[in-house]
Short mmCIF file of C-alpha atoms in Angstrom, two decimals:
data_model
loop_
_atom_site.label_atom_id
_atom_site.label_comp_id
_atom_site.label_asym_id
_atom_site.label_seq_id
_atom_site.Cartn_x
_atom_site.Cartn_y
_atom_site.Cartn_z
CA MET A 1 -3.73 -4.74 -31.07
CA GLY A 2 -2.72 -7.51 -28.67
CA THR A 3 -4.12 -7.84 -25.18
CA ASN A 4 -2.02 -7.83 -22.03
CA PRO A 5 -4.10 -8.18 -18.81
CA PHE A 6 -1.07 -7.39 -16.64
CA ILE A 7 -0.61 -4.02 -18.35
CA GLY A 8 -4.37 -3.55 -18.22
CA VAL A 9 -4.37 -4.00 -14.45
CA ILE A 10 -1.60 -1.40 -14.12
CA PHE A 11 -3.62 1.07 -16.24
CA HIS A 12 -6.72 0.49 -14.10
CA TRP A 13 -4.83 1.07 -10.88
CA ILE A 14 -3.23 4.25 -12.23
CA GLY A 15 -6.74 5.43 -13.11
CA GLY A 16 -7.97 4.51 -9.63
CA PHE A 17 -5.11 6.43 -8.05
CA ALA A 18 -5.97 9.48 -10.18
CA SER A 19 -9.61 9.32 -9.13
CA ALA A 20 -8.74 9.05 -5.43
CA THR A 21 -6.14 11.82 -5.66
CA ASN A 22 -7.94 14.54 -7.61
CA PHE A 23 -9.45 16.19 -4.51
CA ILE A 24 -6.05 16.70 -2.87
CA PRO A 25 -5.14 19.90 -4.80
CA PHE A 26 -8.34 21.54 -3.48
CA ARG A 27 -6.70 21.67 -0.06
CA GLY A 28 -4.11 24.12 -1.38
CA ILE A 29 -6.68 26.66 -2.58
CA LYS A 30 -6.91 29.84 -0.49
CA ARG A 31 -10.03 31.92 -0.02
CA TRP A 32 -12.08 30.62 -2.92
CA SER A 33 -15.64 29.41 -2.40
CA TRP A 34 -16.58 25.87 -3.41
CA GLU A 35 -18.58 26.88 -6.49
CA VAL A 36 -15.67 28.95 -7.83
CA TYR A 37 -12.96 26.32 -7.76
CA TRP A 38 -15.44 23.57 -8.71
CA LEU A 39 -16.26 25.42 -11.94
CA VAL A 40 -12.57 25.97 -12.73
CA GLN A 41 -11.71 22.30 -12.18
CA GLY A 42 -14.78 21.27 -14.19
CA PHE A 43 -13.70 23.39 -17.16
CA ALA A 44 -10.26 21.77 -17.03
CA ALA A 45 -11.61 18.23 -16.49
CA TRP A 46 -14.61 18.16 -18.83
CA ILE A 47 -13.81 20.64 -21.60
CA ILE A 48 -10.09 21.40 -22.05
CA THR A 49 -8.33 18.11 -21.19
CA PRO A 50 -10.65 15.74 -23.13
CA ILE A 51 -10.41 17.87 -26.28
CA VAL A 52 -6.63 18.33 -26.06
CA LEU A 53 -5.81 14.65 -25.47
CA ALA A 54 -8.32 13.37 -28.04
CA SER A 55 -6.90 15.83 -30.61
CA ILE A 56 -3.38 14.55 -29.89
CA PHE A 57 -4.13 10.83 -30.13
CA VAL A 58 -7.09 10.63 -32.55
CA PRO A 59 -6.72 12.10 -36.08
CA ASN A 60 -9.49 14.49 -37.15
CA VAL A 61 -11.45 14.01 -33.93
CA PHE A 62 -13.98 16.76 -34.71
CA GLY A 63 -14.42 15.34 -38.20
CA ILE A 64 -15.44 12.07 -36.56
CA LEU A 65 -17.99 13.84 -34.35
CA SER A 66 -19.33 15.77 -37.35
CA GLN A 67 -19.70 12.55 -39.34
CA VAL A 68 -21.75 10.95 -36.58
CA HIS A 69 -23.82 14.10 -36.09
CA ALA A 70 -24.59 14.31 -39.83
CA ASP A 71 -25.98 10.75 -39.90
CA PRO A 72 -29.79 11.16 -39.62
CA THR A 73 -30.13 7.57 -38.37
CA SER A 74 -27.67 8.03 -35.51
CA HIS A 75 -28.56 9.58 -32.18
CA ALA A 76 -25.23 8.71 -30.58
CA ILE A 77 -24.14 12.26 -29.79
CA GLY A 78 -27.52 13.31 -28.40
CA TYR A 79 -27.91 10.31 -26.13
CA ALA A 80 -24.26 10.36 -25.01
CA PHE A 81 -24.69 14.03 -24.11
CA LEU A 82 -27.97 13.36 -22.28
CA TRP A 83 -26.56 10.52 -20.18
CA GLY A 84 -23.51 12.68 -19.52
CA ALA A 85 -25.72 15.46 -18.19
CA LEU A 86 -27.46 13.01 -15.84
CA TRP A 87 -24.10 11.63 -14.76
CA GLY A 88 -23.00 15.23 -14.16
CA MET A 89 -25.53 15.45 -11.34
CA GLY A 90 -23.73 12.52 -9.72
CA GLY A 91 -20.33 14.15 -10.22
CA LEU A 92 -21.63 17.38 -8.73
CA THR A 93 -23.07 15.76 -5.62
CA PHE A 94 -20.04 13.46 -5.35
CA GLY A 95 -17.93 16.56 -4.75
CA LEU A 96 -20.36 17.59 -2.01
CA ALA A 97 -20.18 14.11 -0.48
CA ILE A 98 -16.39 14.45 -0.17
CA ARG A 99 -16.86 17.91 1.35
CA TYR A 100 -19.29 16.66 4.01
CA LEU A 101 -17.87 13.16 4.69
CA GLY A 102 -14.15 13.48 3.98
CA ILE A 103 -12.12 11.60 1.38
CA ALA A 104 -12.11 8.10 2.89
CA LEU A 105 -15.76 7.85 3.96
CA GLY A 106 -17.10 9.90 1.02
CA TYR A 107 -15.42 7.66 -1.54
CA ALA A 108 -16.33 4.44 0.27
CA ILE A 109 -20.06 5.22 0.53
CA ALA A 110 -20.56 7.02 -2.80
CA LEU A 111 -18.51 4.54 -4.84
CA GLY A 112 -19.96 1.56 -3.01
CA LEU A 113 -23.43 2.72 -4.01
CA CYS A 114 -22.19 3.55 -7.51
CA THR A 115 -20.94 -0.03 -7.85
CA ALA A 116 -24.29 -1.41 -6.69
CA PHE A 117 -26.45 0.84 -8.86
CA GLY A 118 -24.08 0.55 -11.81
CA THR A 119 -24.54 -3.21 -11.66
CA LEU A 120 -28.33 -3.23 -11.15
CA ILE A 121 -29.66 -0.30 -13.21
CA PRO A 122 -28.55 -1.49 -16.72
CA PRO A 123 -30.25 -4.93 -16.50
CA ILE A 124 -33.36 -3.39 -14.93
CA TYR A 125 -33.42 -0.81 -17.72
CA ASP A 126 -33.09 -3.32 -20.58
CA GLY A 127 -35.29 -5.98 -18.94
CA SER A 128 -32.58 -8.64 -18.59
CA ILE A 129 -32.90 -8.67 -14.78
CA HIS A 130 -35.43 -11.53 -15.02
CA THR A 131 -32.90 -13.73 -16.82
CA ILE A 132 -30.14 -12.77 -14.40
CA LEU A 133 -32.25 -13.86 -11.44
CA HIS A 134 -32.39 -17.42 -12.84
CA GLU A 135 -28.69 -17.77 -13.73
CA THR A 136 -25.95 -18.89 -11.36
CA SER A 137 -23.70 -16.06 -12.55
CA GLY A 138 -26.52 -13.55 -12.05
CA GLN A 139 -27.25 -14.80 -8.55
CA ILE A 140 -23.56 -14.43 -7.65
CA ILE A 141 -23.54 -10.88 -9.02
CA LEU A 142 -26.63 -10.00 -6.99
CA PHE A 143 -25.02 -11.51 -3.90
CA GLY A 144 -22.03 -9.25 -4.52
CA VAL A 145 -24.38 -6.27 -4.72
CA LEU A 146 -25.96 -7.30 -1.40
CA VAL A 147 -22.50 -7.48 0.19
CA CYS A 148 -21.81 -4.01 -1.23
CA VAL A 149 -24.99 -2.61 0.35
CA ILE A 150 -24.05 -4.17 3.70
CA ALA A 151 -20.58 -2.62 3.40
CA VAL A 152 -22.10 0.80 2.72
CA ALA A 153 -24.33 0.41 5.78
CA ILE A 154 -21.29 -0.48 7.93
CA ASN A 155 -19.39 2.52 6.59
CA GLY A 156 -22.41 4.63 7.40
CA ALA A 157 -22.34 3.33 10.97
CA ALA A 158 -18.64 4.19 11.13
CA GLY A 159 -19.36 7.71 9.92
CA LEU A 160 -22.12 8.18 12.50
CA SER A 161 -19.81 6.90 15.23
CA LYS A 162 -17.05 9.24 14.06
CA ASP A 163 -19.45 12.18 14.10
CA ARG A 164 -20.14 11.55 17.78
CA GLU A 165 -16.52 11.04 18.82
CA ILE A 166 -14.29 13.67 17.22
CA THR A 167 -14.15 17.32 18.21
CA PRO A 168 -14.56 20.34 15.89
CA GLU A 169 -10.82 20.98 16.28
CA GLU A 170 -9.99 17.45 15.09
CA LYS A 171 -12.36 17.85 12.14
CA ALA A 172 -10.63 21.10 11.18
CA GLU A 173 -7.18 19.50 11.47
CA ALA A 174 -8.24 16.81 8.99
CA GLY A 175 -9.65 19.42 6.62
CA GLU A 176 -13.22 18.45 7.50
CA SER A 177 -14.55 21.65 9.03
CA ASP A 178 -17.75 21.15 7.01
CA TYR A 179 -18.15 17.50 8.08
CA ASN A 180 -21.87 16.72 8.29
CA PHE A 181 -22.89 13.07 8.32
CA GLY A 182 -26.59 13.71 7.63
CA LYS A 183 -26.01 15.88 4.57
CA GLY A 184 -23.12 13.70 3.46
CA ILE A 185 -25.02 10.41 3.44
CA ALA A 186 -27.95 11.99 1.58
CA VAL A 187 -25.81 13.42 -1.22
CA ALA A 188 -23.65 10.26 -1.34
CA ILE A 189 -26.74 8.13 -2.03
CA PHE A 190 -27.86 10.49 -4.79
CA ALA A 191 -24.32 10.66 -6.20
CA GLY A 192 -24.06 6.87 -6.26
CA ILE A 193 -27.29 6.54 -8.24
CA MET A 194 -26.58 9.28 -10.78
CA SER A 195 -22.89 8.41 -11.27
CA SER A 196 -23.88 4.99 -12.57
CA PHE A 197 -25.27 6.67 -15.71
CA PHE A 198 -21.75 7.26 -17.05
CA ALA A 199 -21.77 3.71 -18.45
CA PHE A 200 -24.95 4.53 -20.39
CA GLY A 201 -23.17 7.48 -21.98
CA LEU A 202 -20.24 5.33 -23.10
CA LYS A 203 -22.62 2.69 -24.49
CA ALA A 204 -24.70 5.31 -26.33
CA GLY A 205 -21.52 6.73 -27.86
CA LYS A 206 -20.29 3.40 -29.23
CA PRO A 207 -20.90 4.44 -32.90
CA ILE A 208 -18.49 7.31 -32.29
CA GLY A 209 -15.89 4.88 -30.98
CA ASP A 210 -16.37 2.53 -33.96
CA ILE A 211 -15.64 5.33 -36.44
CA ALA A 212 -12.69 6.49 -34.34
CA LYS A 213 -11.27 2.95 -34.34
CA THR A 214 -11.52 2.78 -38.14
CA GLN A 215 -9.83 6.16 -38.44
CA LEU A 216 -7.05 5.16 -36.05
CA LEU A 217 -6.27 1.90 -37.87
CA ALA A 218 -6.37 3.66 -41.24
CA ASN A 219 -3.72 6.07 -39.97
CA HIS A 220 -1.62 3.22 -38.52
CA ARG A 221 -2.30 4.25 -34.93
CA LEU A 222 -3.30 2.21 -31.90
CA ASP A 223 -7.01 1.64 -31.40
CA LEU A 224 -6.21 2.09 -27.71
CA TRP A 225 -7.58 5.64 -28.04
CA GLN A 226 -10.92 4.84 -29.72
CA ASN A 227 -13.02 5.89 -26.70
CA LEU A 228 -11.49 9.35 -26.32
CA PRO A 229 -13.95 11.05 -28.71
CA ILE A 230 -16.85 9.48 -26.77
CA LEU A 231 -15.50 10.97 -23.56
CA ILE A 232 -15.61 14.44 -25.13
CA VAL A 233 -19.37 14.24 -25.70
CA VAL A 234 -20.27 12.55 -22.40
CA LEU A 235 -18.21 15.07 -20.45
CA TRP A 236 -19.78 17.99 -22.33
CA GLY A 237 -23.07 16.84 -20.84
CA GLY A 238 -21.53 16.57 -17.40
CA PHE A 239 -20.05 20.05 -17.66
CA LEU A 240 -23.42 21.57 -18.58
CA THR A 241 -25.03 20.26 -15.38
CA ASN A 242 -22.16 21.41 -13.18
CA PHE A 243 -21.93 24.80 -14.92
CA ILE A 244 -25.62 25.54 -14.31
CA TRP A 245 -25.44 24.66 -10.61
CA SER A 246 -22.14 26.49 -10.06
CA ALA A 247 -23.53 29.58 -11.82
CA ILE A 248 -26.61 29.51 -9.59
CA LEU A 249 -24.41 29.40 -6.47
CA ILE A 250 -22.11 32.12 -7.81
CA LEU A 251 -25.08 34.44 -8.36
CA LYS A 252 -26.68 33.52 -5.04
CA ASN A 253 -23.47 33.96 -3.01
CA ARG A 254 -22.18 36.88 -5.10
CA SER A 255 -18.87 35.10 -5.46
CA ILE A 256 -18.13 35.97 -9.10
CA LYS A 257 -15.54 38.58 -8.05
CA GLN A 258 -13.44 35.79 -6.52
CA PHE A 259 -12.28 34.92 -10.05
CA ALA A 260 -10.47 38.28 -10.03
CA GLY A 261 -9.09 38.12 -6.48
CA GLU A 262 -11.85 38.92 -4.00
CA PRO A 263 -11.41 36.58 -0.98
CA GLY A 264 -13.89 33.81 -0.20
CA TYR A 265 -13.96 30.62 1.86
CA ASN A 266 -12.55 27.19 0.96
CA PRO A 267 -14.21 24.40 2.98
CA MET A 268 -11.70 21.80 1.76
CA ARG A 269 -8.63 23.58 3.14
CA ALA A 270 -7.14 22.27 6.38
CA SER A 271 -6.61 24.65 9.29
CA HIS A 272 -3.79 24.91 11.77
CA SER A 273 -3.74 21.96 14.16
CA SER A 274 -4.41 24.24 17.13
CA GLY A 275 -7.90 25.04 15.85
CA ASP A 276 -7.49 28.63 17.11
CA THR A 277 -7.82 30.22 13.67
CA LEU A 278 -10.39 30.28 10.93
CA VAL A 279 -10.27 27.42 8.44
CA ASP A 280 -8.57 29.44 5.76
CA PHE A 281 -6.98 32.26 7.75
CA ASP A 282 -3.26 32.88 8.03
CA PRO A 283 -2.27 36.11 9.84
CA LEU A 284 1.07 36.14 8.01
CA ASP A 285 -0.60 36.05 4.60
CA ALA A 286 -2.54 39.22 3.77
CA SER A 287 -4.30 37.41 0.91
CA THR A 288 -6.38 35.47 3.42
CA TYR A 289 -8.20 38.56 4.72
CA ASP A 290 -7.70 41.09 1.91
CA ARG A 291 -7.71 40.80 -1.87
CA LEU A 292 -5.74 37.78 -3.01
CA ALA A 293 -2.20 38.57 -4.11
CA PRO A 294 -1.57 37.83 -7.81
CA LYS A 295 0.65 34.90 -6.85
CA THR A 296 -2.06 33.44 -4.60
CA LEU A 297 -4.75 33.90 -7.25
CA ALA A 298 -2.55 32.19 -9.86
CA ALA A 299 -1.92 29.33 -7.43
CA ASN A 300 -5.68 28.92 -6.94
CA TYR A 301 -6.22 28.54 -10.68
CA PHE A 302 -3.29 26.12 -10.85
CA PHE A 303 -4.56 23.90 -8.02
CA ALA A 304 -8.14 23.86 -9.33
CA ALA A 305 -7.05 23.07 -12.90
CA THR A 306 -4.64 20.40 -11.65
CA ALA A 307 -7.50 18.73 -9.76
CA GLY A 308 -9.53 18.66 -12.97
CA ILE A 309 -6.71 17.24 -15.09
CA ILE A 310 -5.99 14.52 -12.50
CA TRP A 311 -9.70 13.67 -12.44
CA TYR A 312 -9.84 13.19 -16.21
CA PHE A 313 -6.93 10.78 -16.17
CA GLN A 314 -9.00 8.21 -14.28
CA PHE A 315 -11.09 7.60 -17.43
CA PHE A 316 -8.13 8.12 -19.74
CA PHE A 317 -6.34 5.18 -18.13
CA TYR A 318 -9.58 3.24 -17.59
CA SER A 319 -10.31 3.25 -21.33
CA MET A 320 -6.73 2.15 -22.03
CA GLY A 321 -6.88 -0.63 -19.46
CA GLN A 322 -10.19 -1.89 -20.82
CA THR A 323 -8.71 -2.44 -24.28
CA LYS A 324 -5.85 -4.46 -22.77
CA MET A 325 -7.91 -6.86 -20.64
CA GLY A 326 -9.09 -9.14 -23.47
CA LYS A 327 -11.30 -11.94 -22.11
CA TYR A 328 -10.80 -10.50 -18.62
CA ASP A 329 -12.61 -7.30 -19.55
CA PHE A 330 -15.40 -8.29 -17.14
CA SER A 331 -13.11 -7.29 -14.26
CA SER A 332 -12.40 -3.75 -15.47
CA TRP A 333 -15.06 -2.00 -13.38
CA THR A 334 -14.16 -4.20 -10.41
CA LEU A 335 -10.50 -3.21 -10.59
CA HIS A 336 -11.36 0.46 -11.03
CA MET A 337 -13.74 0.63 -8.07
CA ALA A 338 -11.51 -1.41 -5.77
CA SER A 339 -8.40 0.66 -6.53
CA ILE A 340 -10.25 3.97 -6.01
CA ILE A 341 -11.62 2.89 -2.64
CA ILE A 342 -8.26 1.57 -1.44
CA PHE A 343 -6.30 4.66 -2.50
CA ALA A 344 -8.96 6.95 -1.06
CA THR A 345 -8.75 5.11 2.26
CA LEU A 346 -4.97 5.50 2.27
CA TRP A 347 -5.34 9.24 1.64
CA GLY A 348 -7.83 9.39 4.49
CA LEU A 349 -5.27 7.80 6.81
CA ILE A 350 -2.53 10.18 5.65
CA PHE A 351 -4.76 13.20 6.36
CA LYS A 352 -5.77 11.76 9.76
CA GLU A 353 -9.48 11.66 8.95
CA TRP A 354 -9.97 8.91 11.55
CA HIS A 355 -7.69 10.48 14.16
CA GLY A 356 -9.35 10.69 17.55
CA THR A 357 -11.90 7.94 16.89
CA SER A 358 -12.35 4.83 19.02
CA ARG A 359 -11.13 1.34 18.20
CA ARG A 360 -14.75 0.38 17.52
CA THR A 361 -15.09 3.08 14.83
CA LYS A 362 -11.81 2.11 13.19
CA LEU A 363 -12.88 -1.55 13.23
CA LEU A 364 -16.17 -0.61 11.56
CA VAL A 365 -14.49 1.34 8.76
CA SER A 366 -11.93 -1.47 8.24
CA CYS A 367 -14.72 -4.04 8.04
CA GLY A 368 -16.66 -1.83 5.62
CA LEU A 369 -13.60 -1.41 3.39
CA PHE A 370 -12.95 -5.17 3.39
CA LEU A 371 -16.55 -5.91 2.41
CA LEU A 372 -16.53 -3.25 -0.32
CA VAL A 373 -13.46 -4.76 -1.96
CA SER A 374 -14.91 -8.26 -1.46
CA SER A 375 -18.16 -7.23 -3.13
CA THR A 376 -16.35 -5.99 -6.24
CA LEU A 377 -14.45 -9.30 -6.43
CA ILE A 378 -17.71 -11.27 -6.09
CA VAL A 379 -19.37 -9.20 -8.82
CA GLY A 380 -16.28 -9.68 -11.00
CA TYR A 381 -16.42 -13.45 -10.49
CA GLY A 382 -20.10 -13.47 -11.43
CA ASN A 383 -19.26 -11.58 -14.63
CA TYR A 384 -16.50 -14.09 -15.32
CA LEU A 385 -18.96 -17.00 -15.09
CA LYS A 386 -21.38 -15.18 -17.36
CA ALA A 387 -18.67 -14.43 -19.92
CA ASN A 388 -17.72 -18.13 -20.02
#
């Protein structure tokens, strides 16, 4: 299959838009607690959608997985699942980071750290960091990581400044009634570290992708879809982690009845601009203080599942874009991270997450965004030098 970097860039940016957009449907959910809609979106994102799309585009996808599993010399499925479970901890806490920091700041800090750790952890793990330190390309990459860390620190300063400046009413208007900078920065750091393990899962599952590619070509289909079976296994691991934590919260908070219509509390839902009502309360809608009406309950499932499907499409398009980049494949992660951060910042502006802050705070977040994008470009250039 021929390469086309221009098409590859478009795929990467579509994936970035999907990643930055998937939290938006959560704002439409009424009277469901976080653990309830998080489990529903996780089932859609990590179980249903990967299996359905892989089954459509890859012939005999479960036969491929069975073939790999039956090979006594291959540990691809086990390791892909394990790394997926570790990555799932990052995905879980990433959702909490968005809850506590908002879309713009949560994405900027968590993904900035994910970029840094995703660049540093693999070479530290395989021991190649010593060689990297003595190469021009490696030094440039490390400089890009340093710029990324500085950008995260600046975004952190912007978040702290915002926390001091905006009122509870303004936080509620932006859908940030649970905004908490201290909790947010802690979970964002953890999310950034753990989310970097997704790449390990894809690498561990490469034997699965090789068999899928052979199967695709044998059936005269595009090898564009060869990574879809790997995603199934990695995301199974991620779902396990998120299911366990969500189940713990459901039991602790006694929120299991919300699946059938008992009302709860959605911290991601924006309130009325006046701030005179509860975050999720509408006096004209009985479902917000009594059992949810069937229409409202159905809408909750729809919004949560839609969020999950949108989330999955970030890696669906990322895997497609990667196969199209050819010798420019080094820039794939750079394009993905940069597009997510930019689109997330635009969503933050649309939802007025920085409304009511001073010029100094807005300048800090603009500077942090600029440095984050710059750091991904620097890292990409370092990878380009290494590839050549």
